[in-house]
Amino acid sequence: MTDETSGTARPAVPEPSPGAPHRDPALSEKTLAARPRARRRRAPLARFLLRRILIAILLAWGITLVTFVLTNLVPGDPATANLGQRALGDPAIVAQWRQEHGLDKPLPQQYLIHLQGLLQGDLGTSQQSHRPVSQDMVETVPATLELAGAAIVVSLVLGVAFGVVAALRRDRLSDHVLRVLSLIGISVPTFWLALVAFYVFFYRLQITPGSGRIDPGLAAPPPVTGLATVDSALAGQWDVFASAVGHLLTPALVLALYTIGLLTRFTRSAVLEVLGQDYVRAARAKGLPGRVILFRYVLRSALVPIITVAGLAFGSLLSGTVLVEAIFAWPGVGQYAYKSATTLDLPAVMGVGLVVGGVYLVINLIVDVLYGVIDPRVRLQ
Amino acid sequence: MATRSQTAALLVVGALALAACSAGGVKSSSAPQSGAKTLVIDTSFDLKTADPGRTYEPTGLFVGKAVYETLLTFDGADVTKPVPALAESYELSEDGKVLTLKLKKGATFADGSPLTADDVVFSLTRVRDMKGTPSFLLDGVEVAKTDDTTITLTSKAPNPALPYILPNPALGVLNSKVAKEHGATTDASDKAEQYLNSASAGSGPYTIESFNLTSQVVLKANPKYYGAKPAYDRVVIRNVEAATQKLNVQRGDSQVALNLSGDQVTGMPANLQVKKTASANVIFLLANQDSSVSKTTPNAKFVEALRKGVDYAGLLELAGEGSTQAPGIIPSQLLGALPQDQAAKRDVEGAKAALAASGLSNPTVKLEYPSELTVNGLSFQPLAERIQANLKEVGITVDLAPAPITTALDNYRNGKEELGLWYWGPDYPDPSDYLAFLPGKLVGLRAGWKDGADKAVSAAGEKAATTIGDEARKAAYADVQTKLNASGPFIPLIQPSQNIVTAASVTGLEYHPVWTVDLADLGAK
């Protein structure tokens, strides 16, 4: 890598320092306009962060309220869903079951108990597994994060690369091909794609392994992070590692396809917009090397819309995993959520809602902070 | 020009990333290591617990059968005769109230400790008194040990079904010492479930290696098992959608697929074995007899029109090969099932005549059923649509009212459905389980059929419940069903087929109405 490219690794360098005026011959009116305000950016990053975190906490409380109300609005009786036909005929069993699960209390009281538990880090006890929901989450969330994480990494690498290529080769063949592909990625339903991918790669071509996270003949690595790939590598079990990577491949690509399509389109238009700016033209006229222009000016400016889209896309990835997990028998939070919902396991449903909501919050927070880091003007808003 | 090289570099990076990923995939698709024999079974999980005292769901019974042993069991698929398991012999007293069992010698738990009469008494009492889902199995049964090898089960009323109940994996015998250490009690304060979901305290051929309610259960052979060593060292039971199950077993990624529908097993390659057997699940229609729920369905002539209006052959076609019509509410495998020639037949003219005699003109009824429920791979939606079309020919308009199962169950359970489409699987393979369909009983009430609503049926039921001796019981239960078919609110439809696909290497598989498959029976070639 050249030193120019390494600049993208630390976009935190905010503005050209006053001591180096020769470095910004291409400043546009936009950046010039932002200059006077730059003097006020002494504390803002910390204040900006604090404000964002406070908002996140408020939102988290909102999530608890919404998940509680929504799950308790569902018609249907959890006792009916959880007890056998015969047991339902015995009022003593039904009453005992309700009492055991705190369902005999009025709703506001149930919510307070729930909230009190949450403050102590207790997500409640699953009616299904009779285990703390938090323990179930510890087992299922890493599987989903591994899947969604792999998908987002693949999406970012390929989506941004494709977008840049398409923009640079605007209206040529490769641009058209990439645009059509991204359109397909966006419009094809994920569950259908999962079925087709499983059928083609696993069954027809026989190049990918089947359901689950690792081959059933292999023993799971000792859990450290909960990520099968990382844990097996840590344990030095390379056959398990290869199996885990192989199992991750198809579902992650299936999940990523939508996001790749989205990122390709957004990156392309963002890059095209920046390419049209005067300062880029000026830089080019000055004879700066193409890669310097690309990485230092174009990509950095295009990064804000790309991060916005990536953050939103991560949300859609999480919802996409429910179906992908079902088809690939992936033991993640999606399958857990589905099972909990169909058996009206309310504590588990609320737990999933909170954890997924929490992940959204964290992603949003990261995106917000990244805005602030990349573009100091954002901090002042 | 630099721009172009940048493009090329990016494309190369992308291609490399893809290539690296796919290389990993190829490598890992190699077969599991040889040596230890692993059996992979795919099934759609219906699993809530591995605690035998709380087990009620199909997957739970399947796991329970492999891990825990019961006093009695069934030989293969024959559920008409209980045979010894932990008990070496059993005897029912002449009045049908006392069942005496002699314990086999030499049985040990997975930790090597001997299985005693005290363990049996503790385990059975626990199931009955902790008020879990299967506690009804031993309602009113006193469990006692007379000496170190003799157990007596005493019921207040004659209980000829008891030997058929005892093989239920819910009545598996726990290592009481280990279980008590982990919170097991014989009352509602029992806390052993969490422990039993992670380890097994049984004497069966397998023990639990890992247990996850939503994804997979791994069993390993019990090294201390005193009986014949099972053929597989490790059994992985995975929760897999039916469509994926099919591809997995065809590709050789799994050896057994348990939940394929009739459609899915047609055209299976020759290297796979397909076992098609009528399941013990009976799908039926119920017509509510409560006049506050419906003005239409309590009319006996209307029910007759329904019975004659349904096209049973058409339903069988939908259900696929291996399914069978249900002549009565008791499934074909059980003692007391009605012979096929007594099954109802479609008679459109007769149905029209009955409808005319009912005095109802162009009746409209609401048919409720669980929308996303499948029984043996058969969905209720097409069944309901077919019934709607059948009855339209007769002059009955059926409005379909599907609902998610958790919501649909509420109305069904509370007896609020005008017309319902449901199924019943045996809790234990004895006809007495079906007395629940009588007036005033569990399912009877769901059809708004109150106690005393049909004295003849009730009397036949009471007689059957106390009859002793196989031949006499057969006749008594046939009589109950004939009367039920004549005047009851239930219309038995079909028993869908249980389709099990196995690799050629798996031998000895039998479909069992209670625990689906006994893992200990499976061999390898």
PDB file of N, CA, C and O in Angstrom, chain A residues 278-318:
ATOM      1  N   ASP A 278     -15.821  21.218  -8.260  1.00  0.00           N
ATOM      2  CA  ASP A 278     -14.721  22.030  -8.782  1.00  0.00           C
ATOM      3  C   ASP A 278     -13.373  21.624  -8.202  1.00  0.00           C
ATOM      4  O   ASP A 278     -12.371  21.588  -8.884  1.00  0.00           O
ATOM      5  N   TYR A 279     -13.350  21.336  -6.910  1.00  0.00           N
ATOM      6  CA  TYR A 279     -12.046  21.077  -6.280  1.00  0.00           C
ATOM      7  C   TYR A 279     -11.409  19.809  -6.818  1.00  0.00           C
ATOM      8  O   TYR A 279     -10.210  19.665  -6.855  1.00  0.00           O
ATOM      9  N   VAL A 280     -12.265  18.868  -7.259  1.00  0.00           N
ATOM     10  CA  VAL A 280     -11.691  17.659  -7.852  1.00  0.00           C
ATOM     11  C   VAL A 280     -11.129  17.998  -9.226  1.00  0.00           C
ATOM     12  O   VAL A 280     -10.016  17.594  -9.572  1.00  0.00           O
ATOM     13  N   ARG A 281     -11.904  18.789  -9.940  1.00  0.00           N
ATOM     14  CA  ARG A 281     -11.403  19.198 -11.261  1.00  0.00           C
ATOM     15  C   ARG A 281     -10.104  19.982 -11.124  1.00  0.00           C
ATOM     16  O   ARG A 281      -9.158  19.775 -11.858  1.00  0.00           O
ATOM     17  N   ALA A 282     -10.093  20.823 -10.110  1.00  0.00           N
ATOM     18  CA  ALA A 282      -8.894  21.632  -9.888  1.00  0.00           C
ATOM     19  C   ALA A 282      -7.701  20.733  -9.566  1.00  0.00           C
ATOM     20  O   ALA A 282      -6.600  20.929 -10.069  1.00  0.00           O
ATOM     21  N   ALA A 283      -7.978  19.742  -8.701  1.00  0.00           N
ATOM     22  CA  ALA A 283      -6.906  18.835  -8.315  1.00  0.00           C
ATOM     23  C   ALA A 283      -6.376  18.094  -9.530  1.00  0.00           C
ATOM     24  O   ALA A 283      -5.174  17.895  -9.697  1.00  0.00           O
ATOM     25  N   ARG A 284      -7.316  17.706 -10.366  1.00  0.00           N
ATOM     26  CA  ARG A 284      -6.923  16.980 -11.558  1.00  0.00           C
ATOM     27  C   ARG A 284      -6.100  17.888 -12.495  1.00  0.00           C
ATOM     28  O   ARG A 284      -5.068  17.505 -13.016  1.00  0.00           O
ATOM     29  N   ALA A 285      -6.595  19.133 -12.600  1.00  0.00           N
ATOM     30  CA  ALA A 285      -5.908  20.086 -13.470  1.00  0.00           C
ATOM     31  C   ALA A 285      -4.495  20.325 -12.979  1.00  0.00           C
ATOM     32  O   ALA A 285      -3.566  20.522 -13.749  1.00  0.00           O
ATOM     33  N   LYS A 286      -4.354  20.257 -11.634  1.00  0.00           N
ATOM     34  CA  LYS A 286      -3.035  20.474 -11.056  1.00  0.00           C
ATOM     35  C   LYS A 286      -2.105  19.290 -11.327  1.00  0.00           C
ATOM     36  O   LYS A 286      -0.912  19.350 -11.046  1.00  0.00           O
ATOM     37  N   GLY A 287      -2.708  18.189 -11.809  1.00  0.00           N
ATOM     38  CA  GLY A 287      -1.883  17.029 -12.164  1.00  0.00           C
ATOM     39  C   GLY A 287      -1.631  16.085 -11.011  1.00  0.00           C
ATOM     40  O   GLY A 287      -0.694  15.300 -11.018  1.00  0.00           O
ATOM     41  N   LEU A 288      -2.496  16.119  -9.974  1.00  0.00           N
ATOM     42  CA  LEU A 288      -2.346  15.143  -8.885  1.00  0.00           C
ATOM     43  C   LEU A 288      -2.622  13.736  -9.427  1.00  0.00           C
ATOM     44  O   LEU A 288      -3.487  13.567 -10.278  1.00  0.00           O
ATOM     45  N   PRO A 289      -1.906  12.741  -8.912  1.00  0.00           N
ATOM     46  CA  PRO A 289      -2.136  11.372  -9.390  1.00  0.00           C
ATOM     47  C   PRO A 289      -3.586  10.944  -9.127  1.00  0.00           C
ATOM     48  O   PRO A 289      -4.188  11.361  -8.130  1.00  0.00           O
ATOM     49  N   GLY A 290      -4.087  10.112  -9.996  1.00  0.00           N
ATOM     50  CA  GLY A 290      -5.484   9.674  -9.905  1.00  0.00           C
ATOM     51  C   GLY A 290      -5.816   9.045  -8.573  1.00  0.00           C
ATOM     52  O   GLY A 290      -6.861   9.314  -7.981  1.00  0.00           O
ATOM     53  N   ARG A 291      -4.930   8.228  -8.028  1.00  0.00           N
ATOM     54  CA  ARG A 291      -5.292   7.537  -6.788  1.00  0.00           C
ATOM     55  C   ARG A 291      -5.325   8.509  -5.618  1.00  0.00           C
ATOM     56  O   ARG A 291      -6.071   8.339  -4.684  1.00  0.00           O
ATOM     57  N   VAL A 292      -4.493   9.542  -5.690  1.00  0.00           N
ATOM     58  CA  VAL A 292      -4.534  10.547  -4.630  1.00  0.00           C
ATOM     59  C   VAL A 292      -5.883  11.241  -4.662  1.00  0.00           C
ATOM     60  O   VAL A 292      -6.544  11.417  -3.642  1.00  0.00           O
ATOM     61  N   ILE A 293      -6.296  11.597  -5.851  1.00  0.00           N
ATOM     62  CA  ILE A 293      -7.600  12.257  -5.990  1.00  0.00           C
ATOM     63  C   ILE A 293      -8.692  11.333  -5.481  1.00  0.00           C
ATOM     64  O   ILE A 293      -9.552  11.722  -4.693  1.00  0.00           O
ATOM     65  N   LEU A 294      -8.616  10.083  -5.893  1.00  0.00           N
ATOM     66  CA  LEU A 294      -9.677   9.135  -5.547  1.00  0.00           C
ATOM     67  C   LEU A 294      -9.782   8.967  -4.036  1.00  0.00           C
ATOM     68  O   LEU A 294     -10.851   9.108  -3.453  1.00  0.00           O
ATOM     69  N   PHE A 295      -8.654   8.665  -3.410  1.00  0.00           N
ATOM     70  CA  PHE A 295      -8.743   8.324  -1.994  1.00  0.00           C
ATOM     71  C   PHE A 295      -8.807   9.551  -1.100  1.00  0.00           C
ATOM     72  O   PHE A 295      -9.524   9.569  -0.123  1.00  0.00           O
ATOM     73  N   ARG A 296      -8.044  10.601  -1.464  1.00  0.00           N
ATOM     74  CA  ARG A 296      -7.996  11.718  -0.538  1.00  0.00           C
ATOM     75  C   ARG A 296      -9.206  12.638  -0.693  1.00  0.00           C
ATOM     76  O   ARG A 296      -9.730  13.149   0.283  1.00  0.00           O
ATOM     77  N   TYR A 297      -9.642  12.830  -1.888  1.00  0.00           N
ATOM     78  CA  TYR A 297     -10.752  13.772  -2.087  1.00  0.00           C
ATOM     79  C   TYR A 297     -12.092  13.071  -2.294  1.00  0.00           C
ATOM     80  O   TYR A 297     -13.044  13.283  -1.566  1.00  0.00           O
ATOM     81  N   VAL A 298     -12.104  12.222  -3.274  1.00  0.00           N
ATOM     82  CA  VAL A 298     -13.401  11.676  -3.695  1.00  0.00           C
ATOM     83  C   VAL A 298     -13.985  10.737  -2.648  1.00  0.00           C
ATOM     84  O   VAL A 298     -15.086  10.941  -2.144  1.00  0.00           O
ATOM     85  N   LEU A 299     -13.234   9.705  -2.278  1.00  0.00           N
ATOM     86  CA  LEU A 299     -13.804   8.706  -1.370  1.00  0.00           C
ATOM     87  C   LEU A 299     -14.141   9.307  -0.025  1.00  0.00           C
ATOM     88  O   LEU A 299     -15.148   8.981   0.586  1.00  0.00           O
ATOM     89  N   ARG A 300     -13.283  10.207   0.439  1.00  0.00           N
ATOM     90  CA  ARG A 300     -13.557  10.753   1.762  1.00  0.00           C
ATOM     91  C   ARG A 300     -14.838  11.575   1.776  1.00  0.00           C
ATOM     92  O   ARG A 300     -15.627  11.513   2.701  1.00  0.00           O
ATOM     93  N   SER A 301     -15.053  12.292   0.727  1.00  0.00           N
ATOM     94  CA  SER A 301     -16.288  13.078   0.671  1.00  0.00           C
ATOM     95  C   SER A 301     -17.502  12.182   0.495  1.00  0.00           C
ATOM     96  O   SER A 301     -18.581  12.487   0.978  1.00  0.00           O
ATOM     97  N   ALA A 302     -17.279  11.094  -0.200  1.00  0.00           N
ATOM     98  CA  ALA A 302     -18.412  10.210  -0.458  1.00  0.00           C
ATOM     99  C   ALA A 302     -18.729   9.337   0.750  1.00  0.00           C
ATOM    100  O   ALA A 302     -19.735   8.644   0.789  1.00  0.00           O
ATOM    101  N   LEU A 303     -17.842   9.368   1.748  1.00  0.00           N
ATOM    102  CA  LEU A 303     -17.966   8.430   2.872  1.00  0.00           C
ATOM    103  C   LEU A 303     -19.223   8.653   3.705  1.00  0.00           C
ATOM    104  O   LEU A 303     -19.825   7.706   4.195  1.00  0.00           O
ATOM    105  N   VAL A 304     -19.651   9.909   3.861  1.00  0.00           N
ATOM    106  CA  VAL A 304     -20.808  10.174   4.728  1.00  0.00           C
ATOM    107  C   VAL A 304     -22.069   9.469   4.204  1.00  0.00           C
ATOM    108  O   VAL A 304     -22.694   8.712   4.944  1.00  0.00           O
ATOM    109  N   PRO A 305     -22.439   9.662   2.924  1.00  0.00           N
ATOM    110  CA  PRO A 305     -23.622   8.920   2.459  1.00  0.00           C
ATOM    111  C   PRO A 305     -23.410   7.405   2.505  1.00  0.00           C
ATOM    112  O   PRO A 305     -24.350   6.661   2.804  1.00  0.00           O
ATOM    113  N   ILE A 306     -22.174   6.955   2.273  1.00  0.00           N
ATOM    114  CA  ILE A 306     -21.932   5.503   2.290  1.00  0.00           C
ATOM    115  C   ILE A 306     -22.174   4.951   3.691  1.00  0.00           C
ATOM    116  O   ILE A 306     -22.807   3.922   3.876  1.00  0.00           O
ATOM    117  N   ILE A 307     -21.685   5.660   4.695  1.00  0.00           N
ATOM    118  CA  ILE A 307     -21.866   5.186   6.073  1.00  0.00           C
ATOM    119  C   ILE A 307     -23.342   5.197   6.455  1.00  0.00           C
ATOM    120  O   ILE A 307     -23.845   4.277   7.108  1.00  0.00           O
ATOM    121  N   THR A 308     -24.057   6.231   6.014  1.00  0.00           N
ATOM    122  CA  THR A 308     -25.492   6.277   6.300  1.00  0.00           C
ATOM    123  C   THR A 308     -26.161   5.020   5.764  1.00  0.00           C
ATOM    124  O   THR A 308     -26.906   4.335   6.473  1.00  0.00           O
ATOM    125  N   VAL A 309     -25.868   4.721   4.507  1.00  0.00           N
ATOM    126  CA  VAL A 309     -26.510   3.567   3.882  1.00  0.00           C
ATOM    127  C   VAL A 309     -26.072   2.279   4.554  1.00  0.00           C
ATOM    128  O   VAL A 309     -26.884   1.391   4.833  1.00  0.00           O
ATOM    129  N   ALA A 310     -24.776   2.176   4.888  1.00  0.00           N
ATOM    130  CA  ALA A 310     -24.286   0.954   5.530  1.00  0.00           C
ATOM    131  C   ALA A 310     -24.981   0.736   6.865  1.00  0.00           C
ATOM    132  O   ALA A 310     -25.361  -0.386   7.209  1.00  0.00           O
ATOM    133  N   GLY A 311     -25.182   1.824   7.623  1.00  0.00           N
ATOM    134  CA  GLY A 311     -25.851   1.703   8.915  1.00  0.00           C
ATOM    135  C   GLY A 311     -27.277   1.212   8.760  1.00  0.00           C
ATOM    136  O   GLY A 311     -27.725   0.300   9.456  1.00  0.00           O
ATOM    137  N   LEU A 312     -27.974   1.816   7.799  1.00  0.00           N
ATOM    138  CA  LEU A 312     -29.355   1.386   7.563  1.00  0.00           C
ATOM    139  C   LEU A 312     -29.383  -0.055   7.072  1.00  0.00           C
ATOM    140  O   LEU A 312     -30.224  -0.862   7.475  1.00  0.00           O
ATOM    141  N   ALA A 313     -28.409  -0.379   6.203  1.00  0.00           N
ATOM    142  CA  ALA A 313     -28.379  -1.717   5.629  1.00  0.00           C
ATOM    143  C   ALA A 313     -28.160  -2.770   6.706  1.00  0.00           C
ATOM    144  O   ALA A 313     -28.698  -3.868   6.640  1.00  0.00           O
ATOM    145  N   PHE A 314     -27.394  -2.430   7.734  1.00  0.00           N
ATOM    146  CA  PHE A 314     -27.164  -3.395   8.797  1.00  0.00           C
ATOM    147  C   PHE A 314     -28.488  -3.772   9.461  1.00  0.00           C
ATOM    148  O   PHE A 314     -28.715  -4.919   9.809  1.00  0.00           O
ATOM    149  N   GLY A 315     -29.362  -2.777   9.590  1.00  0.00           N
ATOM    150  CA  GLY A 315     -30.689  -3.059  10.131  1.00  0.00           C
ATOM    151  C   GLY A 315     -31.444  -4.050   9.277  1.00  0.00           C
ATOM    152  O   GLY A 315     -32.013  -5.025   9.781  1.00  0.00           O
ATOM    153  N   SER A 316     -31.407  -3.833   7.968  1.00  0.00           N
ATOM    154  CA  SER A 316     -32.136  -4.747   7.091  1.00  0.00           C
ATOM    155  C   SER A 316     -31.483  -6.125   7.100  1.00  0.00           C
ATOM    156  O   SER A 316     -32.146  -7.150   6.940  1.00  0.00           O
ATOM    157  N   LEU A 317     -30.172  -6.179   7.342  1.00  0.00           N
ATOM    158  CA  LEU A 317     -29.486  -7.471   7.449  1.00  0.00           C
ATOM    159  C   LEU A 317     -30.048  -8.264   8.619  1.00  0.00           C
ATOM    160  O   LEU A 317     -30.309  -9.462   8.517  1.00  0.00           O
ATOM    161  N   LEU A 318     -30.235  -7.567   9.748  1.00  0.00           N
ATOM    162  CA  LEU A 318     -30.714  -8.266  10.941  1.00  0.00           C
ATOM    163  C   LEU A 318     -32.093  -8.874  10.701  1.00  0.00           C
ATOM    164  O   LEU A 318     -32.369  -9.985  11.129  1.00  0.00           O
TER     165      LEU A 318
END
